Coordinates of N, CA and C in Angstrom, one line a residue:
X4 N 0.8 -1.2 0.0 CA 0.0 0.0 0.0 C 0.9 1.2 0.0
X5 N 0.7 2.2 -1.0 CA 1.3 3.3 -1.0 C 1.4 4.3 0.0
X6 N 2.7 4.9 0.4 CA 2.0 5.9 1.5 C 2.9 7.1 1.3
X7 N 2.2 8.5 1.7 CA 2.6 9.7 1.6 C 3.0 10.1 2.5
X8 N 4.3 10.4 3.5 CA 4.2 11.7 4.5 C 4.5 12.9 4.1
X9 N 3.4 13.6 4.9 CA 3.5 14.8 4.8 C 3.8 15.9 6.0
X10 N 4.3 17.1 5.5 CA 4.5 18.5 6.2 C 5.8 17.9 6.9
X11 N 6.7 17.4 6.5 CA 8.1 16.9 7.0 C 8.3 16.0 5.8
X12 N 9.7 15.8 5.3 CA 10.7 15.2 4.6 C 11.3 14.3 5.4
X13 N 11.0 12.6 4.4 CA 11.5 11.6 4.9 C 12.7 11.3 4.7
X14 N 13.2 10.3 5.6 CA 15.0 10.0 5.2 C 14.8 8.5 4.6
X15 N 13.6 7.7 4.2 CA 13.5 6.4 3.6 C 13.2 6.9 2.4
X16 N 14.2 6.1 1.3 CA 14.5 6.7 -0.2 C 13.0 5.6 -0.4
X17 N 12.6 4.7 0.3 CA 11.7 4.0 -0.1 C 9.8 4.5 0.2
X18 N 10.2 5.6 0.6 CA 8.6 6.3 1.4 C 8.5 7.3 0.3
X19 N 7.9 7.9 0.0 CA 7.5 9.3 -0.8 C 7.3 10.3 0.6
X20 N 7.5 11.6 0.5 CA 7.1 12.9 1.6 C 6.7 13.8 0.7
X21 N 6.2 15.0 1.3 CA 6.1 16.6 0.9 C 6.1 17.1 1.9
X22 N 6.8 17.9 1.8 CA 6.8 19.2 3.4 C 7.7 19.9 2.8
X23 N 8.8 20.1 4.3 CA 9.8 21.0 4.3 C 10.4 20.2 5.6
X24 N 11.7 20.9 5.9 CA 12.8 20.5 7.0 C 12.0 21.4 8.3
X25 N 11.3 21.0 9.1 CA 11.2 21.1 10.4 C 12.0 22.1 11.1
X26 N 13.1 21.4 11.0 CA 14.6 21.6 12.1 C 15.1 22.8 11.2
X27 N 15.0 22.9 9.9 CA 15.9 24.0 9.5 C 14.7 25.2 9.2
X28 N 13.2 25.0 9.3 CA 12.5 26.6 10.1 C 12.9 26.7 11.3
X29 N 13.1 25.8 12.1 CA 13.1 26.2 13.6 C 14.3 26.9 13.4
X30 N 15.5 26.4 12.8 CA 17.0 27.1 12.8 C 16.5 28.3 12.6
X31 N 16.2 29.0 11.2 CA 15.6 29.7 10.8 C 15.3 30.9 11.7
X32 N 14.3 30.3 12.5 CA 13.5 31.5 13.4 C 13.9 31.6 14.2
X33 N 15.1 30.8 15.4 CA 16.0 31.0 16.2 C 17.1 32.1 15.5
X34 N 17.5 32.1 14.6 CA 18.4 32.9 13.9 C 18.2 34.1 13.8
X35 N 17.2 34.1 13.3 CA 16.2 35.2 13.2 C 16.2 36.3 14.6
X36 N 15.8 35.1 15.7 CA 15.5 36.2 17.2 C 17.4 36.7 17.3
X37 N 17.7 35.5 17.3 CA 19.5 36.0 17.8 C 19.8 37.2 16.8
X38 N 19.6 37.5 15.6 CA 20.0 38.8 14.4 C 19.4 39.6 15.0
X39 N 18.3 39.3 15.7 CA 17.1 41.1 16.0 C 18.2 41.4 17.8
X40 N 19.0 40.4 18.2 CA 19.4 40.7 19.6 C 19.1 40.0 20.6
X41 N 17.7 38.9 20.4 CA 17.6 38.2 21.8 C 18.9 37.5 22.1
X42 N 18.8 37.2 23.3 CA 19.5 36.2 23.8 C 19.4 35.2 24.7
X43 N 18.8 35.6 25.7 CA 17.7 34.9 26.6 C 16.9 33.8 26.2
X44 N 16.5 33.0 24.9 CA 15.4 32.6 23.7 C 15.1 31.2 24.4
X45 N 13.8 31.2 25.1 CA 13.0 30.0 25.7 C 12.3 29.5 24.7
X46 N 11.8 28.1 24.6 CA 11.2 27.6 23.7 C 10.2 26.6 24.7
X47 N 8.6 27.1 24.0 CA 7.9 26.0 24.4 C 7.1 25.0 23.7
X48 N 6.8 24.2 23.7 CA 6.2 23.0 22.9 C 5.5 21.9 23.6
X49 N 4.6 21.7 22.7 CA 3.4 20.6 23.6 C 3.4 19.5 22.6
X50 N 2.3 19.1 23.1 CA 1.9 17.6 22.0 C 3.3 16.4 21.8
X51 N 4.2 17.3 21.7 CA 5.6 16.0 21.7 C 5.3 15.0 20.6
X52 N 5.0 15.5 19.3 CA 5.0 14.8 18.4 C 6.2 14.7 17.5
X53 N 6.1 14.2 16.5 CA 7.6 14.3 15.5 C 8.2 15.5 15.2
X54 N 7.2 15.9 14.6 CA 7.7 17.9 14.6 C 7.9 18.7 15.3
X55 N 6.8 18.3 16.1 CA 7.6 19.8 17.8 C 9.0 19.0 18.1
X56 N 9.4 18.0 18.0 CA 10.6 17.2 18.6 C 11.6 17.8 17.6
X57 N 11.3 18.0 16.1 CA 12.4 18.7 15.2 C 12.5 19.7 15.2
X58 N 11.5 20.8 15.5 CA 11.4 22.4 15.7 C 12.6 22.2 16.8
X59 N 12.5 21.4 18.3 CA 12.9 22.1 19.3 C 14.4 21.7 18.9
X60 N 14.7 20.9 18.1 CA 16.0 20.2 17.5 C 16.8 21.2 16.8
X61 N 15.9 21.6 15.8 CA 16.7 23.1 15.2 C 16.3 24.5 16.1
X62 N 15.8 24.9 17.0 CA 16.1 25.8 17.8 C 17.3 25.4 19.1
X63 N 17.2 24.7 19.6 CA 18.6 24.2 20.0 C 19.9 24.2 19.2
X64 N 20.1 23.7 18.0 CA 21.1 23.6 16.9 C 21.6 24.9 17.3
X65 N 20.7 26.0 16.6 CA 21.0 27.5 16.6 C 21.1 28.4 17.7
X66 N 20.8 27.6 18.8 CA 21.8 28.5 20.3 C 22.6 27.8 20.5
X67 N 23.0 26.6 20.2 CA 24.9 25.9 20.7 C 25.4 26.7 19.6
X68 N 24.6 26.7 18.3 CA 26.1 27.7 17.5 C 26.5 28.8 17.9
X69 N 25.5 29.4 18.7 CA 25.9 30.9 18.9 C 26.5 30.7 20.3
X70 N 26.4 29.5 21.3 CA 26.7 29.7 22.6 C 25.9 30.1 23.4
X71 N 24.9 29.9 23.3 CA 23.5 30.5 24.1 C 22.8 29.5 24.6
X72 N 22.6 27.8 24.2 CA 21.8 27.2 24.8 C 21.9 26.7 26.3
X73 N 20.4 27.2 26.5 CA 20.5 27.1 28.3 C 19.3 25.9 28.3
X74 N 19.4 24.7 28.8 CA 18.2 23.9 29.0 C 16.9 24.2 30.0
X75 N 17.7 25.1 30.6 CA 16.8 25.3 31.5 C 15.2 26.8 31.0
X76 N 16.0 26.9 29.8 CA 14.7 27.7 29.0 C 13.9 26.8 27.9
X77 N 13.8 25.5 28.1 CA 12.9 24.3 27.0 C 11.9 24.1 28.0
X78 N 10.8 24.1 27.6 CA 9.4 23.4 28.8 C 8.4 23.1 27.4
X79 N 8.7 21.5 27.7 CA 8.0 21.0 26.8 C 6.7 20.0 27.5
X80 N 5.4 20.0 26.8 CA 4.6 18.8 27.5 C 3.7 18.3 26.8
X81 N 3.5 16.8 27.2 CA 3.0 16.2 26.3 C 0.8 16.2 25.9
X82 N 0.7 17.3 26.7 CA -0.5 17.8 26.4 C -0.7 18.4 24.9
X83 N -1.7 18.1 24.4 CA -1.7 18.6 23.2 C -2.1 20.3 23.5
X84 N -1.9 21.0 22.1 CA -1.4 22.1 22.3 C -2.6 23.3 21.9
X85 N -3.1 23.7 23.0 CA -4.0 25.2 22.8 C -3.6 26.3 23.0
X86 N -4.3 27.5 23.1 CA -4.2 28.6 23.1 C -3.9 28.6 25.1
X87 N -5.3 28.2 25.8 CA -4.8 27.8 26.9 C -3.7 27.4 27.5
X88 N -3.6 26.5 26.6 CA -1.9 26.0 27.3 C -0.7 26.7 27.2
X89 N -0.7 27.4 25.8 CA 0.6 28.8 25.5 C 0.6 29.5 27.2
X90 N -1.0 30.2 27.0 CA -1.0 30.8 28.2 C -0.6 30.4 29.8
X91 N -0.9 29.6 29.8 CA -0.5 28.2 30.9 C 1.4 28.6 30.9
X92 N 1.8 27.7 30.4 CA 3.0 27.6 29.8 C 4.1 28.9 29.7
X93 N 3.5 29.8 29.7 CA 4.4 30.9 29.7 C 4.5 31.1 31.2
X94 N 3.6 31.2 32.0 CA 4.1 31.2 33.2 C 4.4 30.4 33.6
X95 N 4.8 29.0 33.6 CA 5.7 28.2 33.7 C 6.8 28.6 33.5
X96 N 7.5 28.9 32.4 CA 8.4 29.7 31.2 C 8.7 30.8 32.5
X97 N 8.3 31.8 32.8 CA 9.1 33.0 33.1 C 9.1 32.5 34.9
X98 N 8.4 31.5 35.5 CA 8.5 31.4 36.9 C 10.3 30.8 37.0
X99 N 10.5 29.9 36.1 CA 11.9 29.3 35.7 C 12.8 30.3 35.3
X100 N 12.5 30.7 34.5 CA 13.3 31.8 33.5 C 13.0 32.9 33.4
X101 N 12.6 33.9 34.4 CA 12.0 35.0 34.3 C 12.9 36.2 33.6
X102 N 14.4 35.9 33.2 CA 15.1 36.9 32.6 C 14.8 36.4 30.9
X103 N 14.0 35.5 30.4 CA 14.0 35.5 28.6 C 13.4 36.5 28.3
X104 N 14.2 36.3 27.5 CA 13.5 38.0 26.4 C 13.0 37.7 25.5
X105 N 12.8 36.4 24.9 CA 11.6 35.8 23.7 C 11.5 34.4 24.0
X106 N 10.4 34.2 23.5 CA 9.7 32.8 23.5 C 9.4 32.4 22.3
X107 N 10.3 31.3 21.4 CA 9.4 30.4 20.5 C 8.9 29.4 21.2
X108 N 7.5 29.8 20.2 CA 6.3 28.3 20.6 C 6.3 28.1 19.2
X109 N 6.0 26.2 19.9 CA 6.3 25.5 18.6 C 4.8 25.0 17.8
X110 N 4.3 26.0 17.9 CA 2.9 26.4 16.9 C 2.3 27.8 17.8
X111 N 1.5 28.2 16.3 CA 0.8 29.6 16.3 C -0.3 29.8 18.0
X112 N -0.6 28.3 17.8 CA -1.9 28.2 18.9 C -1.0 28.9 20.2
X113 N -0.3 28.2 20.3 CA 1.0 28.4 21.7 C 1.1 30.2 21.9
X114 N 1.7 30.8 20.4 CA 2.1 31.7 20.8 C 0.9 32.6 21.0
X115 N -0.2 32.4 20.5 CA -1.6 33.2 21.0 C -1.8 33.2 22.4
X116 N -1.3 32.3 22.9 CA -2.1 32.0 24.0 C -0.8 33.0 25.0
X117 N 0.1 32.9 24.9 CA 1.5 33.4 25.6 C 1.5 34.8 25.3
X118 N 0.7 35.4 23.7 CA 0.9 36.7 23.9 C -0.7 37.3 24.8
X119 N -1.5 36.8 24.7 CA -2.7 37.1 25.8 C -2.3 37.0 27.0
X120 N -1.9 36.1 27.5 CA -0.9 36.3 28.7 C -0.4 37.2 29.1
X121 N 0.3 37.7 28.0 CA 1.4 38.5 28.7 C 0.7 40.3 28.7
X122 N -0.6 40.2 27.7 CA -1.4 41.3 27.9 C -1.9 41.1 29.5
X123 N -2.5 40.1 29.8 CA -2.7 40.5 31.2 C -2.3 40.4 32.1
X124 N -0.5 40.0 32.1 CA 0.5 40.5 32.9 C 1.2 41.9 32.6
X125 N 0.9 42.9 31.5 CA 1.4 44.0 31.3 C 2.6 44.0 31.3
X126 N 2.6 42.6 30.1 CA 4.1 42.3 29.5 C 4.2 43.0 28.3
X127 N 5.3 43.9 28.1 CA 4.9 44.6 26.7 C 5.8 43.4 25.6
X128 N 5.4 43.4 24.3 CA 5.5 42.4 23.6 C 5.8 43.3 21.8
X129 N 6.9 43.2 21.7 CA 8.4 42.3 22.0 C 9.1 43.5 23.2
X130 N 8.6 44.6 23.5 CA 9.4 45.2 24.3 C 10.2 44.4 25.2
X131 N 9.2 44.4 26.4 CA 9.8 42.9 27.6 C 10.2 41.8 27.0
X132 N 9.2 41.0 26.2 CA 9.6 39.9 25.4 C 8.9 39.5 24.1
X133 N 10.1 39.1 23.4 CA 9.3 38.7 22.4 C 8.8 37.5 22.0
X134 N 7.3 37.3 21.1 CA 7.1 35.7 20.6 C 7.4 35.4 19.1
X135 N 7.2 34.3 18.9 CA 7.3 34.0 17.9 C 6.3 32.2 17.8
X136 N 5.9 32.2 16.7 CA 4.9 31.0 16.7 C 5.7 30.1 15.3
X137 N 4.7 29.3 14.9 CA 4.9 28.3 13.5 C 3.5 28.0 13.1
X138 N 3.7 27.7 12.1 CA 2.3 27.7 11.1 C 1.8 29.1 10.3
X139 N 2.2 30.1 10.8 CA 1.1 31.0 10.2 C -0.3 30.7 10.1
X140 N -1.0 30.7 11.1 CA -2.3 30.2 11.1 C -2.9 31.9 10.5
X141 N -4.6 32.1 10.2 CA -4.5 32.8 9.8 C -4.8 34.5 11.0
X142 N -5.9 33.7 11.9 CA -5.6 34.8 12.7 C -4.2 35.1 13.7
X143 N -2.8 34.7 12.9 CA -1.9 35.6 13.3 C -1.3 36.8 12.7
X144 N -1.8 36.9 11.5 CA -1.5 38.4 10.8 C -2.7 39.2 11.9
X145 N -3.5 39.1 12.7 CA -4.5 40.1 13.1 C -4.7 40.0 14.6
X146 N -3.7 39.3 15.0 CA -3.6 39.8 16.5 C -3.0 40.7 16.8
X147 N -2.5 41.6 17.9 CA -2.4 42.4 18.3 C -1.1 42.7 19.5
X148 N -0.2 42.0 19.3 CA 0.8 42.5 18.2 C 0.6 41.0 17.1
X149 N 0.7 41.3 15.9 CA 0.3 40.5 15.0 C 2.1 39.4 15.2
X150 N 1.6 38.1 14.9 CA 2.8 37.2 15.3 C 4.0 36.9 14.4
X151 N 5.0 37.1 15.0 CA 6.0 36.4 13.8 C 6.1 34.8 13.9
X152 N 6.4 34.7 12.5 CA 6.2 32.7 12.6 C 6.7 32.3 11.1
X153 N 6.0 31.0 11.3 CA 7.3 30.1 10.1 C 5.6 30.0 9.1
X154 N 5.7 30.7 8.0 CA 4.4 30.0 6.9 C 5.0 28.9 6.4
X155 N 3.8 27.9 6.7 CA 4.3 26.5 5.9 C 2.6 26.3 4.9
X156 N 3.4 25.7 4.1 CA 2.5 25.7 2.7 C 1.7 24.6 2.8
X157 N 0.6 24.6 3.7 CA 0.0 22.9 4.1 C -1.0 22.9 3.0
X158 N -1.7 23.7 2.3 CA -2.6 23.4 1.3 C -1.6 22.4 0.3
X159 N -0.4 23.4 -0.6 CA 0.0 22.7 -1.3 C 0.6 21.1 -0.7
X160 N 1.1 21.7 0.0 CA 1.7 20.1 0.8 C 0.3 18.9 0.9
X161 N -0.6 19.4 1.0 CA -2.2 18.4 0.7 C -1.9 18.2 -0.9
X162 N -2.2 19.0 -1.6 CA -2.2 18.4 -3.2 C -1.5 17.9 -3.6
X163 N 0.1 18.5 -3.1 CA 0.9 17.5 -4.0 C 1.3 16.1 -3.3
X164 N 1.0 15.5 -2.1 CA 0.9 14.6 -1.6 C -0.1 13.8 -2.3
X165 N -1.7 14.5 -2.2 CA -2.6 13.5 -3.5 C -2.3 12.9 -4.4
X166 N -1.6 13.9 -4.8 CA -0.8 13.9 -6.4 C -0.2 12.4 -6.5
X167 N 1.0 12.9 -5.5 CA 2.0 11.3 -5.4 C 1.5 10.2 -5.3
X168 N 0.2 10.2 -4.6 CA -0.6 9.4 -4.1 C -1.4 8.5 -4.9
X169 N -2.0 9.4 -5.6 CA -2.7 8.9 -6.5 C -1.7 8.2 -8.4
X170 N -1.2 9.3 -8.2 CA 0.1 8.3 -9.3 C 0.9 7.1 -8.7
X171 N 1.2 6.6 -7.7 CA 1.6 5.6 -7.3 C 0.0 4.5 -7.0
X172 N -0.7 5.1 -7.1 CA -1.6 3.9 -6.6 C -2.1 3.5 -8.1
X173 N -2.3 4.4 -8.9 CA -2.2 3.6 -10.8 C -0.9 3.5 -11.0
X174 N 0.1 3.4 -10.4 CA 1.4 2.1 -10.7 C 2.3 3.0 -11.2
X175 N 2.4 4.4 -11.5 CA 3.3 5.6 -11.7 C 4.2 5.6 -11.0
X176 N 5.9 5.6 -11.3 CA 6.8 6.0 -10.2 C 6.4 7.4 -10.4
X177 N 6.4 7.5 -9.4 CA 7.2 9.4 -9.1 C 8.6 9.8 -9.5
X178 N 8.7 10.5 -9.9 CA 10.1 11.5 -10.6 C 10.9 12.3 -9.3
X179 N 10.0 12.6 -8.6 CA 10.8 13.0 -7.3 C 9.8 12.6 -5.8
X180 N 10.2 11.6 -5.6 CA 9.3 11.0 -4.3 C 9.6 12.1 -3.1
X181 N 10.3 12.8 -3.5 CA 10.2 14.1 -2.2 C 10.4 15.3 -2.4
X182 N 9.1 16.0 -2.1 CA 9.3 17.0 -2.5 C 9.5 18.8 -2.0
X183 N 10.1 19.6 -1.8 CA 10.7 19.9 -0.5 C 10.0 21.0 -1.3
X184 N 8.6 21.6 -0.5 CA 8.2 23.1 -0.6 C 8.8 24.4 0.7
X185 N 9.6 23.8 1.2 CA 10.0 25.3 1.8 C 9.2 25.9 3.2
X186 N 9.8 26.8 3.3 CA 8.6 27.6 4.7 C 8.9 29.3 4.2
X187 N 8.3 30.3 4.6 CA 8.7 31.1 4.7 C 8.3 31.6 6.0
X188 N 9.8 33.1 6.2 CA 9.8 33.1 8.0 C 8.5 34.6 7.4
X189 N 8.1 34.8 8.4 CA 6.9 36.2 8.5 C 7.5 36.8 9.6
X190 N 7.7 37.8 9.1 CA 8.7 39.3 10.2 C 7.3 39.7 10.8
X191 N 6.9 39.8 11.8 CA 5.6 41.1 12.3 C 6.7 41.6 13.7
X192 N 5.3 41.9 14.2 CA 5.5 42.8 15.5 C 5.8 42.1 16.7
X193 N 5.7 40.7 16.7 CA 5.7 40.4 17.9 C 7.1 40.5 18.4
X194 N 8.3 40.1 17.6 CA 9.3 39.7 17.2 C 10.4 40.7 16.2

């Protein structure tokens, strides 16, 4: 039986994927806060699925390069991941680590919920600290500070998965069993 994974790139030359590299947005957006000046950079993540495990993989990567990784700014759990829980979770995050100056959350939900938070702690945001999310969901262009984050191309990543999908199940090899659409990082306000 044929099978597709998607929104991550497989390492079995024998699987077909579509996504993108995980680990090298998270690099990405860690890079990103280190160029604007953080240094402090907490990361939180839920659900503990394959991908938050690679996000927090390449945000790590990118503070031992620079000499910044502190473990004691990772708070990860294996609840799945809401707006609640960002907000949850950030005070967790600053009761530990109360000197970070940003927080990636390893999705949009996370960082909504961390920048509400920090409104009704009269945290200014990125002033005091900054966030940053993943996905680009859509109400993060329109929050307030609107969010920086990693756009990932999940429509296409649905089609062209079909695609493969469907030409291998009528007996088609595929010409590139993986196919690597990219992320792009989104600069706002929060960050």
């Amino acid at each position: 039986m044929p099978v597709v994974s998607m929104m991550d790139l497989s390492d079995d030359p024998q699987r077909m994927s579509v996504g993108f590299s995980q680990q090298q947005a998270a690099h990405t957006l860690t890079c990103y806060l280190l160029d604007k000046g953080y240094r402090r950079i907490g990361f939180i993540g839920a659900q503990l699925d394959e991908r938050t495990l690679k996000r927090a993989e390449g945000y790590r990567l990118a503070l031992l390069e620079a000499g910044l990784y502190d473990p004691s700014r990772e708070l990860m759990v294996p609840e799945a991941s809401t707006i609640a829980q960002g907000s949850e979770l950030l005070g967790r995050m600053l009761a530990t680590s109360p000197d970070c100056d940003a927080v990636f959350c390893c999705n949009d939900d996370l960082a909504h919920g961390v920048i509400y938070q920090c409104q009704r702690r009269s945290i200014a945001v990125p002033g005091r600290l900054a966030v940053c999310g993943f996905n680009d969901l859509s109400a993060s262009a329109w929050m307030n500070p609107s969010v920086t984050t990693i756009a990932t191309p999940r429509y296409r990543i649905g089609f062209e998965a079909a695609s493969l999908l469907r030409s291998a199940i009528i007996g088609v090899k595929p010409t590139r069993p993986h196919i690597d659409l990219g992320f792009t990082l989104m600069a706002r306000e929060s960050a």
